[in-house]
Short mmCIF file of C-alpha atoms and ligand atoms in Angstrom, two decimals:
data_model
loop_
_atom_site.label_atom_id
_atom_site.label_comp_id
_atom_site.label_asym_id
_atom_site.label_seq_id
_atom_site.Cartn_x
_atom_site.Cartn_y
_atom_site.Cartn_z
CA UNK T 21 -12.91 -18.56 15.56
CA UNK T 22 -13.58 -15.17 17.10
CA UNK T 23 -10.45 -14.60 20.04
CA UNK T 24 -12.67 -12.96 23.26
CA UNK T 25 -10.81 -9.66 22.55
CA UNK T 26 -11.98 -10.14 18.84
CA UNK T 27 -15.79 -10.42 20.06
CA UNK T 28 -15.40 -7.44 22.48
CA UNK T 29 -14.36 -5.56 19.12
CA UNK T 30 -16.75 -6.48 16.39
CA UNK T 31 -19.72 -4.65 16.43
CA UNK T 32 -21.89 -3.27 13.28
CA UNK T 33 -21.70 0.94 13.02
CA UNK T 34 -24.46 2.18 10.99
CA UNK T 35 -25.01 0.31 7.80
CA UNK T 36 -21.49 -1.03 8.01
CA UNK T 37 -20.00 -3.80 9.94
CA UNK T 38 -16.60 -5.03 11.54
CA UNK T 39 -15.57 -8.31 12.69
CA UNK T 40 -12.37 -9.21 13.98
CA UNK T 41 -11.25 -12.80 12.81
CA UNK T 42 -8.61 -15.38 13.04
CA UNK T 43 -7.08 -14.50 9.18
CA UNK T 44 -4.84 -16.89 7.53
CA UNK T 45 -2.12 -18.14 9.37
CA UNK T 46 -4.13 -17.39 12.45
CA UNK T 47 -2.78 -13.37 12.06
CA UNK T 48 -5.58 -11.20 13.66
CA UNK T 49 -7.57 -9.45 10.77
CA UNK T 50 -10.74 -7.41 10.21
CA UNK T 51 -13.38 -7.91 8.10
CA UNK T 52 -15.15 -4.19 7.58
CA UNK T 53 -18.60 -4.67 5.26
CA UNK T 54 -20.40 -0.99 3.93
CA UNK T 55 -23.40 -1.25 1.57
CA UNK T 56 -21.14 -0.55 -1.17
CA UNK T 57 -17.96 -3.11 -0.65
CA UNK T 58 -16.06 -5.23 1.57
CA UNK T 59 -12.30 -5.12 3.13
CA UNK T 60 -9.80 -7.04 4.58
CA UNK T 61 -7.15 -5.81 7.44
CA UNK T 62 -4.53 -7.28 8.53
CA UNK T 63 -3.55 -6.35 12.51
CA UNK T 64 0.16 -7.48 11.22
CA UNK T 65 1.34 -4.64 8.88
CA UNK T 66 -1.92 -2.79 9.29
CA UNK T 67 -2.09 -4.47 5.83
CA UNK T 68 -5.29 -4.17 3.73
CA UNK T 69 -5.23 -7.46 1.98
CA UNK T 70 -8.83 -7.14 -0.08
CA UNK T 71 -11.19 -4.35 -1.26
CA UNK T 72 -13.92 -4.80 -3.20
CA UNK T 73 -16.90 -3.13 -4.65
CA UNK T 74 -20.37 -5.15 -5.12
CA UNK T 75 -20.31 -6.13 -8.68
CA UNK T 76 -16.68 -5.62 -9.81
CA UNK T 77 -13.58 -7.51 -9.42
CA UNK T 78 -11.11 -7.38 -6.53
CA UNK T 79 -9.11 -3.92 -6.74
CA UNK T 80 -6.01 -5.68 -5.20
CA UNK T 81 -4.07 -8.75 -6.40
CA UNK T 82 -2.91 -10.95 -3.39
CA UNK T 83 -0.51 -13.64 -4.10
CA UNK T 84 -1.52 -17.43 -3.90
CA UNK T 85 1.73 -17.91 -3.05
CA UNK T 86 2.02 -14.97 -0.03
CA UNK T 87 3.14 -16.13 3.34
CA UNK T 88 1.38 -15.52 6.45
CA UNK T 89 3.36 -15.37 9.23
CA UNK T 90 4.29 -13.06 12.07
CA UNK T 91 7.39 -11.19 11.11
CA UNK T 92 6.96 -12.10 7.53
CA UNK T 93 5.60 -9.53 4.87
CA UNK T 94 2.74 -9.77 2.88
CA UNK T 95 2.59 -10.20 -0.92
CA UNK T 96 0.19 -8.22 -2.34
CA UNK T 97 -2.61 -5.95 -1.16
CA UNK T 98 -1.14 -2.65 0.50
CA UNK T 99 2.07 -3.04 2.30
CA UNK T 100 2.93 -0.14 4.79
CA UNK T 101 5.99 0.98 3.81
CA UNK T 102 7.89 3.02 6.78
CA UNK T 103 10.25 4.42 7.52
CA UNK T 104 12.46 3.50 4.96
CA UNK T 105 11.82 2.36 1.49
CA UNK T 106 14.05 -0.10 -0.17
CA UNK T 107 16.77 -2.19 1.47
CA UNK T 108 18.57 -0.60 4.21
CA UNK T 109 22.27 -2.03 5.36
CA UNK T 110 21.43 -4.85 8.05
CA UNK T 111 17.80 -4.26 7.97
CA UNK T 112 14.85 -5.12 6.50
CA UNK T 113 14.01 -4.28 3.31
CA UNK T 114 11.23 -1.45 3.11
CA UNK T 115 11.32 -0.62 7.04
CA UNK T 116 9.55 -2.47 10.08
CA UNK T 117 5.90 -1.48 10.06
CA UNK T 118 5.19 -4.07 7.83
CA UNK T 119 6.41 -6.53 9.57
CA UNK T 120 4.88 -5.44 13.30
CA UNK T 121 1.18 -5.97 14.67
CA UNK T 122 -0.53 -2.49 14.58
CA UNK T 123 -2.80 -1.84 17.40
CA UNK T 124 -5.97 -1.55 16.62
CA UNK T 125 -7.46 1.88 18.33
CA UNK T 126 -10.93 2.77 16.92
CA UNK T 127 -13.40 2.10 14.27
CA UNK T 128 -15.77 5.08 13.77
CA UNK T 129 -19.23 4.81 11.89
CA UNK T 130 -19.89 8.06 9.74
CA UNK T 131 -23.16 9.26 8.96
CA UNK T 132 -22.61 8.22 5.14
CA UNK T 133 -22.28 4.82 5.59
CA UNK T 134 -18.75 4.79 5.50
CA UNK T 135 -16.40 2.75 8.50
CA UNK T 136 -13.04 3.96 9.52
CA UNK T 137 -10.39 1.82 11.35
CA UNK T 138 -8.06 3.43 13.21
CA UNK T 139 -4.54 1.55 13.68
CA UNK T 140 -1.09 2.60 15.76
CA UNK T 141 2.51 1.34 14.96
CA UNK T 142 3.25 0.05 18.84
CA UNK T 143 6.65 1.35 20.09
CA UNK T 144 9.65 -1.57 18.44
CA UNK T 145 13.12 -1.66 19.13
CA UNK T 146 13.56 -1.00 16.18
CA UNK T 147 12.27 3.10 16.37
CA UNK T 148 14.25 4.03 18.84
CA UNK T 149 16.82 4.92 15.97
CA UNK T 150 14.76 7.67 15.10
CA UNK T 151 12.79 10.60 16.78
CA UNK T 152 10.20 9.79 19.34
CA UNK T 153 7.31 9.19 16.63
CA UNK T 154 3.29 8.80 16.74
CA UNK T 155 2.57 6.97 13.80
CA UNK T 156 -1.22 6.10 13.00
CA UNK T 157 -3.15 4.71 9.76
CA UNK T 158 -6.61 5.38 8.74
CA UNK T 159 -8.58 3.22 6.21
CA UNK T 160 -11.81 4.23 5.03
CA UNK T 161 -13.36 1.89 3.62
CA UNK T 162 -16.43 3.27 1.57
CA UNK T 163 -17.38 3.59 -2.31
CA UNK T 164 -14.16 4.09 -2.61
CA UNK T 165 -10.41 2.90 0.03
CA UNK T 166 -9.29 5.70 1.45
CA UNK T 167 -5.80 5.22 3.19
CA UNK T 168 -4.47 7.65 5.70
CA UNK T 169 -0.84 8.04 7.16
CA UNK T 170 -0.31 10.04 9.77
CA UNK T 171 3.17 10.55 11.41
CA UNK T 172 3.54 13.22 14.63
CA UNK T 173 7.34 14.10 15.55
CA UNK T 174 6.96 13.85 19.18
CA UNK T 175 10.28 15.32 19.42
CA UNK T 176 10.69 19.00 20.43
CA UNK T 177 14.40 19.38 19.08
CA UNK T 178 14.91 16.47 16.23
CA UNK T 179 14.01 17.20 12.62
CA UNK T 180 12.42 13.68 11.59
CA UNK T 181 13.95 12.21 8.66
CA UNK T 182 11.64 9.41 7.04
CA UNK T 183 10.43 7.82 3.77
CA UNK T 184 6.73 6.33 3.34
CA UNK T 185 5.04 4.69 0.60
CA UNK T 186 1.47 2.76 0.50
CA UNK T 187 2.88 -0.19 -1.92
CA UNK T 188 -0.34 -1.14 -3.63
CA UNK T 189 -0.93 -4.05 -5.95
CA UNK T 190 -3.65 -3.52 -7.93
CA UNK T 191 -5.35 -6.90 -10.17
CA UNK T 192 -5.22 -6.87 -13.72
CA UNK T 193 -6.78 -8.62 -16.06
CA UNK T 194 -4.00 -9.42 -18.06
CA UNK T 195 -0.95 -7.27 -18.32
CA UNK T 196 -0.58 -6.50 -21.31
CA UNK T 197 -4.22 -4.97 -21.67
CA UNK T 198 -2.63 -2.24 -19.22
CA UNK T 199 -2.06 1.15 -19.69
CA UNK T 200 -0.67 3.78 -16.91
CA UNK T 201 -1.40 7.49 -17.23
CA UNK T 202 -0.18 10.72 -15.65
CA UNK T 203 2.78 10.56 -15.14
CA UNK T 204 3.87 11.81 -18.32
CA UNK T 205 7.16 14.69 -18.78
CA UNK T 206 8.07 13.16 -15.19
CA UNK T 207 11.82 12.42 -14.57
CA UNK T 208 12.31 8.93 -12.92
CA UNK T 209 14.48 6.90 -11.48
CA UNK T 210 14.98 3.68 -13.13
CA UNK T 211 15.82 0.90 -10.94
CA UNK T 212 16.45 -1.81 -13.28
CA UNK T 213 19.16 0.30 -15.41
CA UNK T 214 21.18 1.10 -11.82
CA UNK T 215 18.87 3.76 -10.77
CA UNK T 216 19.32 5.75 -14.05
CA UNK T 217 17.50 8.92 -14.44
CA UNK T 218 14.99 9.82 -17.17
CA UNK T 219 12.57 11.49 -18.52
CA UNK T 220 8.38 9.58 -18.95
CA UNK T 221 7.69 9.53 -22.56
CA UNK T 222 4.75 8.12 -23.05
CA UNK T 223 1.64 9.41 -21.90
CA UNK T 224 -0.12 5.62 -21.57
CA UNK T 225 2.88 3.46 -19.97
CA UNK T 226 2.62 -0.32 -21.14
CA UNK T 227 4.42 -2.75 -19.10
CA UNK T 228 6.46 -5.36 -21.85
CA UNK T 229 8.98 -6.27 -19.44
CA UNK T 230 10.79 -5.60 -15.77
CA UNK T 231 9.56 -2.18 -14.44
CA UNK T 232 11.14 -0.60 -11.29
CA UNK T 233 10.80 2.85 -11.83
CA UNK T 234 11.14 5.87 -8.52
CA UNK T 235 8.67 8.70 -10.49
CA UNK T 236 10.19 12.06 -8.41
CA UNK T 237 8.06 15.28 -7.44
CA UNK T 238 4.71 13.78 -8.83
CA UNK T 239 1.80 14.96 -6.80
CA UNK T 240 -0.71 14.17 -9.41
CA UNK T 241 -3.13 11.69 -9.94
CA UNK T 242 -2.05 8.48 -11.60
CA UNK T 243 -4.79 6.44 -13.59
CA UNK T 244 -4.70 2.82 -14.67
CA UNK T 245 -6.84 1.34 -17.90
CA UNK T 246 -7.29 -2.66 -18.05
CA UNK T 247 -9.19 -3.32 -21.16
CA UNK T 248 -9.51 -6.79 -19.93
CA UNK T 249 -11.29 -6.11 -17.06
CA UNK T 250 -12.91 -2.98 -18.56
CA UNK T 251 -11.81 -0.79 -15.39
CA UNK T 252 -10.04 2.20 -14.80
CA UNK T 253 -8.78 2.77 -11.46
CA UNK T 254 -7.91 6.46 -10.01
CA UNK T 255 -5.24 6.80 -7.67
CA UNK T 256 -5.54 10.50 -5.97
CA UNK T 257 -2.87 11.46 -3.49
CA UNK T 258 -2.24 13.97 -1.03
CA UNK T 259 1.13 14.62 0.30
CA UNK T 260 2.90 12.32 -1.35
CA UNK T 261 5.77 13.51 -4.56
CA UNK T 262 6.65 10.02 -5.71
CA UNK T 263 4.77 7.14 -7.41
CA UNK T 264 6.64 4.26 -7.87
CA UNK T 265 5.73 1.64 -11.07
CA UNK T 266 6.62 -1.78 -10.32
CA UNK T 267 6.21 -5.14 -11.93
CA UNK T 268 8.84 -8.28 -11.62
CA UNK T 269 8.00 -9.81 -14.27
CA UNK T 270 9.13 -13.14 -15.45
CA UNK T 271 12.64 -13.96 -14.29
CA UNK T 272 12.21 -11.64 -10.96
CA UNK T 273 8.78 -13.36 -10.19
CA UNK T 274 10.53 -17.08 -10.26
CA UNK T 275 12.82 -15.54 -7.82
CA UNK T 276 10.52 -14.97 -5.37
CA UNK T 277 9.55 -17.53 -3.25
CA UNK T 278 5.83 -15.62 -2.52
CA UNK T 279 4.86 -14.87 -5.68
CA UNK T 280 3.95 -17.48 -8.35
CA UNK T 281 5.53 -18.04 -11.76
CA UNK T 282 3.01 -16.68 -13.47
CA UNK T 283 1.46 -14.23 -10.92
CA UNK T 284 3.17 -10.81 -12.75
CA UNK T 285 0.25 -10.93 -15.52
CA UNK T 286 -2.39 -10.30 -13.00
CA UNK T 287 -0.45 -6.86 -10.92
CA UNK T 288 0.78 -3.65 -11.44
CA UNK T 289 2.42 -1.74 -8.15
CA UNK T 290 1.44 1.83 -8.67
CA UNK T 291 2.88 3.08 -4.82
CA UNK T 292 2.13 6.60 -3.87
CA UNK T 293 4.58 8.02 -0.65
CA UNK T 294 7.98 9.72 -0.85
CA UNK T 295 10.79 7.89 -1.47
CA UNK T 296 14.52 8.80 -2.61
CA UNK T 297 14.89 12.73 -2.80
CA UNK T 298 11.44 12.98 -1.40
CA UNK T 299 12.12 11.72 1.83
CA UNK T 300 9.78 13.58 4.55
CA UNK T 301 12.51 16.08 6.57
CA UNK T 302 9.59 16.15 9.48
CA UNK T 303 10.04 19.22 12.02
CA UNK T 304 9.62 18.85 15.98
CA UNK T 305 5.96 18.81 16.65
CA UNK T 306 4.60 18.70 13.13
CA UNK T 307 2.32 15.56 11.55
CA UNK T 308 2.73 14.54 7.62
CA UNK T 309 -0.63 13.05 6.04
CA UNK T 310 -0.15 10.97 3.31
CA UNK T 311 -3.52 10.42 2.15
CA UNK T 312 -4.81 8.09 -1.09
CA UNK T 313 -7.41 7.65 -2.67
CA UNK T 314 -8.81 4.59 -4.77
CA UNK T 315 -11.60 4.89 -7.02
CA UNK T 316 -12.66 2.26 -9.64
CA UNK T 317 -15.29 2.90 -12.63
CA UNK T 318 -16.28 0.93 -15.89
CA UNK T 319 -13.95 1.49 -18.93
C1 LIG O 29 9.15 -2.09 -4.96
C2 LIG O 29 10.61 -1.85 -5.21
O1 LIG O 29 8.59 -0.98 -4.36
O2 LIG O 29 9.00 -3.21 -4.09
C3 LIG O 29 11.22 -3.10 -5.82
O3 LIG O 29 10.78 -0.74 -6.06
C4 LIG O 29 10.97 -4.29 -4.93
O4 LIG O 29 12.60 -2.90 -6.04
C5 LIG O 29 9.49 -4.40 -4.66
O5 LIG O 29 11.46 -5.46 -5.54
C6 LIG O 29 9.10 -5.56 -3.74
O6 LIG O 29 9.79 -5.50 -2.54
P1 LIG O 29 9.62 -6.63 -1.46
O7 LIG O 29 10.59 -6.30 -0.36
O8 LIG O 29 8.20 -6.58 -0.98
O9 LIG O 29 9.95 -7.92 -2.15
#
């Protein structure tokens, strides 16, 4: 059922329409409809949990097995991942804003149908390690998702040093119908050898086993091909240098207690931000935009 605050909020712009919900777990979500597709928002994480386009599949793989809970992350759809990536000594792995409830400041109607949903990371406990920070996230959800984060060093001394990454699972149709381009001649870190560096071979990547892999100053766009589902997805970026390739697989995916057994043939992670030796040095009074866009067309 609709909370009061949720009824003061939903409202229809244009052709397109928000409604804020009770989600799973009873976490506060938004529902955001256009005439070409429909989203799902999480307040918790500011965590888009479902796009899809009329007439095709899902573009992101959620896990059947994913809790939701406050304080608990989300498995699958589009963790935030700030501002730290990876685990940290004492801390959580991959930073807080995944784990806090974003407010929710504005939803905008545009003139071309398309709604945009406006979210702030509230101030934690947790950020006053770091520069005083404004730290807001944009989704757009239209023909296409566009994602939008925008972080403002409020400090007029401090250099603001940060990582970010949108950690997107996509859905597959099976994974070994997958192939990822563009990221070929680009050196990577290779998490599952120890974080060894090499070079990208192969100009269509095919996932056979465990892939953990930090792809370093990659600006470009990354494309993946399911001949299964007969889909190619585009992933354009903005201000972002890495792309990280992930998939657990089948020993990691038994570890995890929110993710099923058999849940690794239906995702790839293909994570735009800046990670590792990209990390975002920030200067007083400056704003970093990492922007991405998802696309989907036939194969
Ligand atoms: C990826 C990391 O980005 O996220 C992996 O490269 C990690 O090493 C994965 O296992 C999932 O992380 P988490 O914290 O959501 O289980």
């Amino acid at each position: 059922m609709p909370s009061s605050k949720a009824e003061q909020i939903s409202g229809t712009i244009g052709p397109g329409k928000v409604t804020f919900l009770d989600g799973r777990g009873e976490l506060p979500m938004l529902e955001v409809s256009t005439v070409w597709s429909t989203a799902e928002i999480y307040l918790q994480g500011a965590h888009v949990t479902h796009f899809k386009k009329k007439n095709d599949s899902p573009l992101l793989f959620l896990s059947q097995c994913s809790r939701f809970a406050e304080g608990q992350p989300i498995r699958g759809g589009i963790p935030v991942v700030f501002p730290w990536f990876g685990p940290r000594e004492g801390l959580s792995q991959h930073g807080f804003a995944r784990l806090k409830e974003w407010e929710l400041k504005e939803f905008a109607p545009a003139p071309d149908g398309s709604a945009s949903v406006r979210f702030r990371l509230p101030d934690t406990p947790e950020a006053s390690a770091f520069p005083s920070c404004t730290v807001d996230y944009i989704v757009t959800v239209s023909e296409t998702l566009q994602l939008e984060l925008a972080v403002t060093n409020n400090s007029k001394t401090d250099e603001f040093v940060f990582e970010n990454c949108l950690h997107t699972y996509f859905e597959v149709g099976e994974i070994g119908a997958v192939t990822i381009k563009g990221l070929k001649g680009v050196t990577y870190l290779d998490k599952v050898e120890n974080f060894a560096q090499k070079v990208e071979a192969d100009d269509a990547i095919r996932i056979t086993s465990e892939v953990d892999r930090i792809y370093l100053n990659t600006p470009g766009t990354v494309e993946i091909l399911d001949t299964r589902l007969r889909r190619k997805i585009r992933i354009e970026k903005h201000a972002s240098l890495s792309t990280v390739v992930w998939n657990p697989w089948i020993a990691k995916s038994q570890q995890m207690p929110d993710f099923g057994n058999e849940e690794y043939e239906r995702m790839i992670c293909v994570e735009s931000g800046n990670v590792s030796s990209n990390q975002i040095r920030l200067p007083p009074g400056e704003v970093s935009r990492l922007t991405v866009r998802l696309s989907s067309s036939a194969l």
